[in-house]
CSV table of C-alpha atoms and ligand atoms in Angstrom, one decimal:
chain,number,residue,atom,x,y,z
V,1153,UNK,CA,-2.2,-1.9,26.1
V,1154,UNK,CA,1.0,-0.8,27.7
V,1155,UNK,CA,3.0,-4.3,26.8
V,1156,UNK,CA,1.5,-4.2,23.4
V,1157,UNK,CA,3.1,-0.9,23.1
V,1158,UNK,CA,6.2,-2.1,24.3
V,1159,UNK,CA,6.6,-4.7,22.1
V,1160,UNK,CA,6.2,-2.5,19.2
V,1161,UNK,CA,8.6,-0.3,20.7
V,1162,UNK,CA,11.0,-3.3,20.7
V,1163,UNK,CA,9.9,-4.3,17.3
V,1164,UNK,CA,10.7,-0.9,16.2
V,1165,UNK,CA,14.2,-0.9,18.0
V,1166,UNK,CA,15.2,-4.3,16.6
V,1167,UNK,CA,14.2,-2.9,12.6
V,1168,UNK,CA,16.1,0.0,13.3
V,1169,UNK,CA,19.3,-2.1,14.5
V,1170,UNK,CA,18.6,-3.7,11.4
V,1171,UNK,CA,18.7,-1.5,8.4
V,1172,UNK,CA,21.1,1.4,9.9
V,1173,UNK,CA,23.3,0.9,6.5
V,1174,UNK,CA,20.5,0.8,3.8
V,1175,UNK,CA,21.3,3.9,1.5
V,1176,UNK,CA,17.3,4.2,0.8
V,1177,UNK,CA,16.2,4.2,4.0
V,1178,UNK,CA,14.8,7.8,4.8
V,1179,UNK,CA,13.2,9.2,8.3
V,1180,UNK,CA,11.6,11.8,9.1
V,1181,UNK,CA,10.1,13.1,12.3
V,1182,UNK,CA,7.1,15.9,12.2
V,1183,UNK,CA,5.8,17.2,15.5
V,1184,UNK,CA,1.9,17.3,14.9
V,1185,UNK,CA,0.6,21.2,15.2
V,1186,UNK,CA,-2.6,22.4,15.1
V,1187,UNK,CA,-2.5,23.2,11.2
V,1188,UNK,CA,-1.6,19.3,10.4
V,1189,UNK,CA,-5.6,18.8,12.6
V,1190,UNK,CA,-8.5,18.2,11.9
V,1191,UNK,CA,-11.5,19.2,14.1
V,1192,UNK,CA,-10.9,16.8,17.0
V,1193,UNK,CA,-7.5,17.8,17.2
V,1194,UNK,CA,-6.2,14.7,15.2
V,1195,UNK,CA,-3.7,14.6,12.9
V,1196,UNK,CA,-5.5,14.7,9.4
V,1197,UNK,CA,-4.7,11.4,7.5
V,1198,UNK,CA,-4.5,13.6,4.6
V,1199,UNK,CA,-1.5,15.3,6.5
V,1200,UNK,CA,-0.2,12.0,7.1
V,1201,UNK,CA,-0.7,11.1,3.5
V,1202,UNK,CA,1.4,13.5,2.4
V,1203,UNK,CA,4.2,13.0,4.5
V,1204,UNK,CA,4.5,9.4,3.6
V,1205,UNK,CA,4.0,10.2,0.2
V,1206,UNK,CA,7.1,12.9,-0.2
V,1207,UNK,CA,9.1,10.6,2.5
V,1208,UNK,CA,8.8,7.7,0.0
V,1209,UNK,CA,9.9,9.3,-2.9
V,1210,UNK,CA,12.7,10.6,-1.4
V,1211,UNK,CA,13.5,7.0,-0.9
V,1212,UNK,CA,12.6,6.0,-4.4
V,1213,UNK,CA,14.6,8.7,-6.0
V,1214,UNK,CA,18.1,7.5,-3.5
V,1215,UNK,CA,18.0,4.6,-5.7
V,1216,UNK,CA,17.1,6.0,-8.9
V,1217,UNK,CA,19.6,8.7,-9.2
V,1218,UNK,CA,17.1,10.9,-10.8
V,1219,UNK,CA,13.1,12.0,-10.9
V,1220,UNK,CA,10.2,9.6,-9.6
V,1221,UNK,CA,6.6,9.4,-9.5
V,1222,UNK,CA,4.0,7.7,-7.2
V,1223,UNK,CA,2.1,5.2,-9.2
V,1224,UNK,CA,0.0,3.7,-6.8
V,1225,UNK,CA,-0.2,3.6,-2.5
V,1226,UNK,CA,-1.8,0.0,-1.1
V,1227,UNK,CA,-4.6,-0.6,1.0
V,1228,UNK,CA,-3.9,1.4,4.4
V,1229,UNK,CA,-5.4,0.3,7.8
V,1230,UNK,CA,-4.2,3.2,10.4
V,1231,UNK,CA,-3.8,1.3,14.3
V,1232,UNK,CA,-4.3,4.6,16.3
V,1233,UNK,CA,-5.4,7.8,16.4
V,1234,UNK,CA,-2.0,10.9,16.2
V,1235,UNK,CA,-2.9,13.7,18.6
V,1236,UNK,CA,-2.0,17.1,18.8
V,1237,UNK,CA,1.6,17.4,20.5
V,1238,UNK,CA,2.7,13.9,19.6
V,1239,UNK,CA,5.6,13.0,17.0
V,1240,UNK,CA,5.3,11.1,13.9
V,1241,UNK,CA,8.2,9.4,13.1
V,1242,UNK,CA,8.4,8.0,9.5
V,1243,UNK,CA,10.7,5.7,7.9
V,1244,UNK,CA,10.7,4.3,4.2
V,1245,UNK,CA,12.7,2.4,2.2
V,1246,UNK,CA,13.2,0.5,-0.9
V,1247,UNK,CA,12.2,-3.2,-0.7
V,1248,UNK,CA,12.3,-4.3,-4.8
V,1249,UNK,CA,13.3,-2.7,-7.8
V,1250,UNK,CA,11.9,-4.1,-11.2
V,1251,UNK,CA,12.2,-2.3,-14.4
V,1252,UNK,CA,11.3,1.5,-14.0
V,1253,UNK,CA,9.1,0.6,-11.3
V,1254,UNK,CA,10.0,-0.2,-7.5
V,1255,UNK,CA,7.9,-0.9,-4.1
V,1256,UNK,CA,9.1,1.4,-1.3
V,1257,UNK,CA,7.8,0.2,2.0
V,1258,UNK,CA,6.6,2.9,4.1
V,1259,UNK,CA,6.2,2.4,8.2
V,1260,UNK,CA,4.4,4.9,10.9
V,1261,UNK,CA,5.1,5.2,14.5
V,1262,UNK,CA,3.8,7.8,16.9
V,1263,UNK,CA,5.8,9.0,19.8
V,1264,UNK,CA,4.6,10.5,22.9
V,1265,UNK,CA,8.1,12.8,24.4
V,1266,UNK,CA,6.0,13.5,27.6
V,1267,UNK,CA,5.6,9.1,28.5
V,1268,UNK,CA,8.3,8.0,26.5
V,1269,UNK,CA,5.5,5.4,24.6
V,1270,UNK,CA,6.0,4.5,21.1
V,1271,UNK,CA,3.8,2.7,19.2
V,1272,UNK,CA,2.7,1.5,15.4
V,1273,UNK,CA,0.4,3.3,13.5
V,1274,UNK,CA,0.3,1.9,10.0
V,1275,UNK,CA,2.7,0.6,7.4
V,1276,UNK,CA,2.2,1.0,3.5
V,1277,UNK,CA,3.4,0.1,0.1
V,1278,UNK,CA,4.0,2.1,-2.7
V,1279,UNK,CA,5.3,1.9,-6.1
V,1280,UNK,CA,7.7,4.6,-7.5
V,1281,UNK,CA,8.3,4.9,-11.0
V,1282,UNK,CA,11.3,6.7,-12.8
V,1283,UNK,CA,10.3,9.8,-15.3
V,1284,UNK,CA,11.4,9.4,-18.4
V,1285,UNK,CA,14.2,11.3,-19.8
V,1286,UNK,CA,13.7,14.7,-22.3
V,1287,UNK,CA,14.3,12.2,-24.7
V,1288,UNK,CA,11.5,9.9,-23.4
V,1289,UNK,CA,13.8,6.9,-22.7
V,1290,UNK,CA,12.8,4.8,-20.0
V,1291,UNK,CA,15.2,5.4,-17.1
V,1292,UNK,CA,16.0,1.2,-15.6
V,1293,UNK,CA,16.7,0.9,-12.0
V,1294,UNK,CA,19.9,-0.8,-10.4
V,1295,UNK,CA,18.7,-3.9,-8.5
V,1296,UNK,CA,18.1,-3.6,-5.0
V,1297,UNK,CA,20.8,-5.9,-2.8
V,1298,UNK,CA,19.0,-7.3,0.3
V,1299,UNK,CA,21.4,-7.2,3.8
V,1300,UNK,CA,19.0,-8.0,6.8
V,1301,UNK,CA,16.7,-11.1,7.5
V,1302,UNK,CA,13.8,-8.3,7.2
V,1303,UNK,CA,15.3,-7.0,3.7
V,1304,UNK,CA,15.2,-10.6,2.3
V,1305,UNK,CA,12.0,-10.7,3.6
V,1306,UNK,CA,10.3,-8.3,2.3
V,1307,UNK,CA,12.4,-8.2,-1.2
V,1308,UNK,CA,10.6,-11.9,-2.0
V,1309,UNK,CA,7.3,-10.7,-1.2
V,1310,UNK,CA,7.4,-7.3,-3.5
V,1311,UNK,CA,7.3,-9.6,-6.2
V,1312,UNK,CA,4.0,-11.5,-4.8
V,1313,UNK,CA,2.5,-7.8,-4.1
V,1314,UNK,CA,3.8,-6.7,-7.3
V,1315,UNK,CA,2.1,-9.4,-9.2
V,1316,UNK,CA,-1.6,-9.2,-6.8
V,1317,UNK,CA,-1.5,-5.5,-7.7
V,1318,UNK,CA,-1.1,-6.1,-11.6
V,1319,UNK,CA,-4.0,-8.9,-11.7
V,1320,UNK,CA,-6.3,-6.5,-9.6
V,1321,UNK,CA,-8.1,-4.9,-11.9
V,1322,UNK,CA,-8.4,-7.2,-14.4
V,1323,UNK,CA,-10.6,-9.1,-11.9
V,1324,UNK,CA,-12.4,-6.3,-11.1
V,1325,UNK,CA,-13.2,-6.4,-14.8
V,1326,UNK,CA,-14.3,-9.8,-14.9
V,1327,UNK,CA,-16.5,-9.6,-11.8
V,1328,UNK,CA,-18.3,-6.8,-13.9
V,1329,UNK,CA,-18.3,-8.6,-17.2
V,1330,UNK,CA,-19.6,-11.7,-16.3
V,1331,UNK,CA,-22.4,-9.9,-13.6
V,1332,UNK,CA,-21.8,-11.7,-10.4
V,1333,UNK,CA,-21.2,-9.1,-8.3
V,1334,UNK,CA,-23.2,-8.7,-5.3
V,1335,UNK,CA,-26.8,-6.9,-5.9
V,1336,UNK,CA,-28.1,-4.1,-3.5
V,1337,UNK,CA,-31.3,-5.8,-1.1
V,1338,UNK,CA,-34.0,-4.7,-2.7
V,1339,UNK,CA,-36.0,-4.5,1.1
V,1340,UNK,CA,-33.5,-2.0,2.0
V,1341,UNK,CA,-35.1,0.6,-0.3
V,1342,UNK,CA,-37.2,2.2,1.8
V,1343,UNK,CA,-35.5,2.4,5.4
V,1344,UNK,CA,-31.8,3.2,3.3
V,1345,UNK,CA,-30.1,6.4,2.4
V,1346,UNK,CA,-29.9,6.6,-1.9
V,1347,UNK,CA,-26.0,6.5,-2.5
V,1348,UNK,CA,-26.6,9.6,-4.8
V,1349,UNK,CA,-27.4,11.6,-1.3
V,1350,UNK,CA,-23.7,10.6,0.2
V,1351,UNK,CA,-22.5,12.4,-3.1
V,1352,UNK,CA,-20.1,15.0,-2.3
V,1353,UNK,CA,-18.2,17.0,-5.0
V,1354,UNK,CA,-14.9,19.0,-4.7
V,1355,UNK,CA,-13.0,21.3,-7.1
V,1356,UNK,CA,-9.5,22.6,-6.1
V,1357,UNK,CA,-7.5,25.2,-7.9
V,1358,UNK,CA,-4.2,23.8,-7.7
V,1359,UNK,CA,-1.5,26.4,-6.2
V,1360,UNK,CA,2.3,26.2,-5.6
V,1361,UNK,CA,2.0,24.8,-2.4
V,1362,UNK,CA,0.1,21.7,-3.7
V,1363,UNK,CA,3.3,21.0,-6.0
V,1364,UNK,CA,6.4,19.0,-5.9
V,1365,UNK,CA,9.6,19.7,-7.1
V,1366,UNK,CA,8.4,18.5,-10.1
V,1367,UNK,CA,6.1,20.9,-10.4
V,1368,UNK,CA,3.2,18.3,-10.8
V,1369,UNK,CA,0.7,18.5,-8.5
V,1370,UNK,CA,2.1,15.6,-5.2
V,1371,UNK,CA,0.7,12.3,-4.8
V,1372,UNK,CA,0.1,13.0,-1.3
V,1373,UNK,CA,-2.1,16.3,-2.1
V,1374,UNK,CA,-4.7,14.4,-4.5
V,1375,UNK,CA,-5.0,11.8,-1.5
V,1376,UNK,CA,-5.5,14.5,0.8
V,1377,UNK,CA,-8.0,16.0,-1.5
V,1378,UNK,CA,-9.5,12.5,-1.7
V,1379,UNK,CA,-10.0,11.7,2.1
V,1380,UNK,CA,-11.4,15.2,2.5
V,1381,UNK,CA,-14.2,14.2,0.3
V,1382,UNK,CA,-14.8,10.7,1.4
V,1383,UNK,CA,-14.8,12.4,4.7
V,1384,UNK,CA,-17.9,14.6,4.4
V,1385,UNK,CA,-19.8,11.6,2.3
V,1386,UNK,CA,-19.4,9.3,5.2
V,1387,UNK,CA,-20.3,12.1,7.7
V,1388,UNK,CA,-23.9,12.6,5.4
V,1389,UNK,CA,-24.7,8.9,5.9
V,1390,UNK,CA,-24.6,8.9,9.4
V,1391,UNK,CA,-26.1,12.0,10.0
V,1392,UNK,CA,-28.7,9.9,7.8
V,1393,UNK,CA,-29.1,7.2,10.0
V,1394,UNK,CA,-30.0,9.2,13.2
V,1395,UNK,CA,-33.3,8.3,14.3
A,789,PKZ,C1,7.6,18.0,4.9
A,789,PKZ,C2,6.5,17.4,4.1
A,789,PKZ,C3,5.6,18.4,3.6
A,789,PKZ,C4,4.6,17.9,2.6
A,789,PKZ,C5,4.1,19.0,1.8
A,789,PKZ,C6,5.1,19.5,0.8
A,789,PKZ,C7,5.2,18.6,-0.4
A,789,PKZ,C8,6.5,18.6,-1.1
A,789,PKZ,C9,6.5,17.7,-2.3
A,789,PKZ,C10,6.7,16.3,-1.9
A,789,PKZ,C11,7.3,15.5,-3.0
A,789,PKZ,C12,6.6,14.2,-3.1
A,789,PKZ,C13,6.6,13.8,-4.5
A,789,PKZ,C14,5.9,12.5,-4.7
A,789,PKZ,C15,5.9,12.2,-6.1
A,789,PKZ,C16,4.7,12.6,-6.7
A,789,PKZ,O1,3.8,13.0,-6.1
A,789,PKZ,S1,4.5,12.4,-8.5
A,789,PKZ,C17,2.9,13.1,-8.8
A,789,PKZ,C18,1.8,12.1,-8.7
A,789,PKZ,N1,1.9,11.0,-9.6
A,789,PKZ,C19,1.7,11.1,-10.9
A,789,PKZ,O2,1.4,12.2,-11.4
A,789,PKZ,C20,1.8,9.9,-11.8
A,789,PKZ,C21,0.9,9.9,-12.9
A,789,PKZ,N2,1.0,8.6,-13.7
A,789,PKZ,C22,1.9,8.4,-14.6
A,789,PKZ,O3,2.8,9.3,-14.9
A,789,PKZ,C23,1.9,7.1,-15.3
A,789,PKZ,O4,0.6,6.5,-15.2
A,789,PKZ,C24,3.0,6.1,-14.8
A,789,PKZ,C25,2.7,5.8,-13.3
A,789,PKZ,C26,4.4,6.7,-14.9
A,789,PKZ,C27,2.9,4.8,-15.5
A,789,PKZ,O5,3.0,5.1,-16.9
A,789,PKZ,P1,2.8,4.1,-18.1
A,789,PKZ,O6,3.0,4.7,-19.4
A,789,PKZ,O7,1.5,3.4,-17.8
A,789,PKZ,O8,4.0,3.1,-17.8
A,789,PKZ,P2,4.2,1.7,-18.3
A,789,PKZ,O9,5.4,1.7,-19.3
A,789,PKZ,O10,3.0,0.9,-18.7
A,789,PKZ,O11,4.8,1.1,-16.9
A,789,PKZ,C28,5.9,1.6,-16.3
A,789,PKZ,C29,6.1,0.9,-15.0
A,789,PKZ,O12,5.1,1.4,-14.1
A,789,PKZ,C30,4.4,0.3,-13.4
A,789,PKZ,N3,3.1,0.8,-13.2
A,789,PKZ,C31,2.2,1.4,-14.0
A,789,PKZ,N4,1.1,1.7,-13.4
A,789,PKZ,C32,1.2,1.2,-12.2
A,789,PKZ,C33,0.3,1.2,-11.0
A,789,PKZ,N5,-0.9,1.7,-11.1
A,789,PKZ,N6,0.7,0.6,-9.9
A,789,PKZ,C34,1.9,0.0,-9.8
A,789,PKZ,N7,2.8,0.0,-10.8
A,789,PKZ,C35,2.4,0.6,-12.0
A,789,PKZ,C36,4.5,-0.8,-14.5
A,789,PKZ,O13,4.3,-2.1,-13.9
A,789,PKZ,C37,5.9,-0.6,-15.0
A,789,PKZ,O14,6.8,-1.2,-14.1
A,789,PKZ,P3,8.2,-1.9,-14.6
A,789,PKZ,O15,7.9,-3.2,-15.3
A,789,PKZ,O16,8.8,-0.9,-15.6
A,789,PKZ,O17,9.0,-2.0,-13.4
């Protein structure tokens, strides 16, 4: 565990080295308190959520000069747990601008000031797009120049992510249309729990705090809002499955 953490310590060190002169690049460092918890004394993803959420567009709107909105965040898979006390240290940038859309890369570490350990606790994609003018003219984005091995990197596989993301749905679509998606096991009826019981409803009144300087309600808030519900539905099926 301890060289594992090391290396991503190293890792960490060697990006930083890296991409000191790219003028997207944000970080930000939050030191986790109590109200950023959930009930095991854990940072809240939906905390996290909205930190990388505001932290990449901050990014996105360097490059475009003017306002941006989150289109879409890619699948997440969070490492480790962030405790109480700890530091989160976030750094996004932009990897690929296309036409009023870009993919800003987002990375998580988690620092412990007490042991000096560092380690990785997820990365993330998302796509920023540029808000239209008053006059509702699309606003195009300046192409992003590559400078590090990492940059180039990571600027020829946007594209590859750009075009998986597009094609997503539309095979979801198909899969649907053409009925061979995977059926429920009809043996499972009677020992299972009815998905309609995991069912778990939310309505929020949307208040200043839940805004951006946009005054839209933030991309990060409705994924918090969304994790908070997902949350409590996965907590009925297990409390389900007690025997
Ligand atoms: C200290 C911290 C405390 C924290 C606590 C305080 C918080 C402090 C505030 C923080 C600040 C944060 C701020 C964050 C920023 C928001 O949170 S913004 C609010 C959340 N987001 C939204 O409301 C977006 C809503 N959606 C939309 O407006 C429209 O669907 C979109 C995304 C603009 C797309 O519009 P459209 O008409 O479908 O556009 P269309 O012309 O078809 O496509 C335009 C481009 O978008 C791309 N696109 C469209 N849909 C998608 C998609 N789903 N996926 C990817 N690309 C897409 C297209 O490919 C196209 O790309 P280009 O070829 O031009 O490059």
């Amino acid at each position: 565990m301890t060289s594992q953490l090391s290396d991503d310590l190293k890792e960490e060190e060697e990006e930083d080295e890296e991409s000191c002169d790219n003028p997207t690049e944000v970080k930000m460092s939050q030191i986790v308190m109590p109200c950023h918890c959930n009930h095991r004394q854990e940072l809240s993803v939906g905390q996290l959520l909205k930190w990388m959420d505001s932290t990449a567009c901050l990014s996105a709107e360097r490059l475009a000069g003017s306002l941006c909105v989150t289109a879409s965040m890619d699948d997440i898979h969070f490492e480790h747990t962030i405790s109480m006390g700890q530091v989160v240290n976030l750094r996004a940038k932009v990897n690929r601008a296309f036409n009023t859309s870009m993919e800003v890369g987002i990375h998580v570490s988690c620092e412990d000031l007490y042991s000096d350990r560092h380690w990785r606790v997820c990365h993330a994609y998302a796509t920023f797009v540029t808000q239209r003018t008053n006059t509702g003219q699309k606003v195009t984005l300046k192409p992003v120049v590559p400078q590090s091995q990492n940059e180039h990197m990571e600027y020829s596989v946007a594209a590859e992510r750009r075009r998986v993301r597009m094609v997503h749905s539309d095979i979801i679509k198909e899969l649907l249309a053409s009925g061979s998606v995977e059926q429920a096991d009809s043996s499972a009826v009677c020992s299972g729990v009815a998905a309609e019981k995991t069912r778990v409803e939310s309505v929020e009144l949307v208040l200043p705090p839940h805004a951006n300087h946009q005054v839209n309600t933030f991309g990060g808030q409705i994924m918090a809002w969304m994790v908070n519900v997902a949350t409590i539905a996965a907590r009925w099926k297990r409390q389900f499955n007690i025997k």
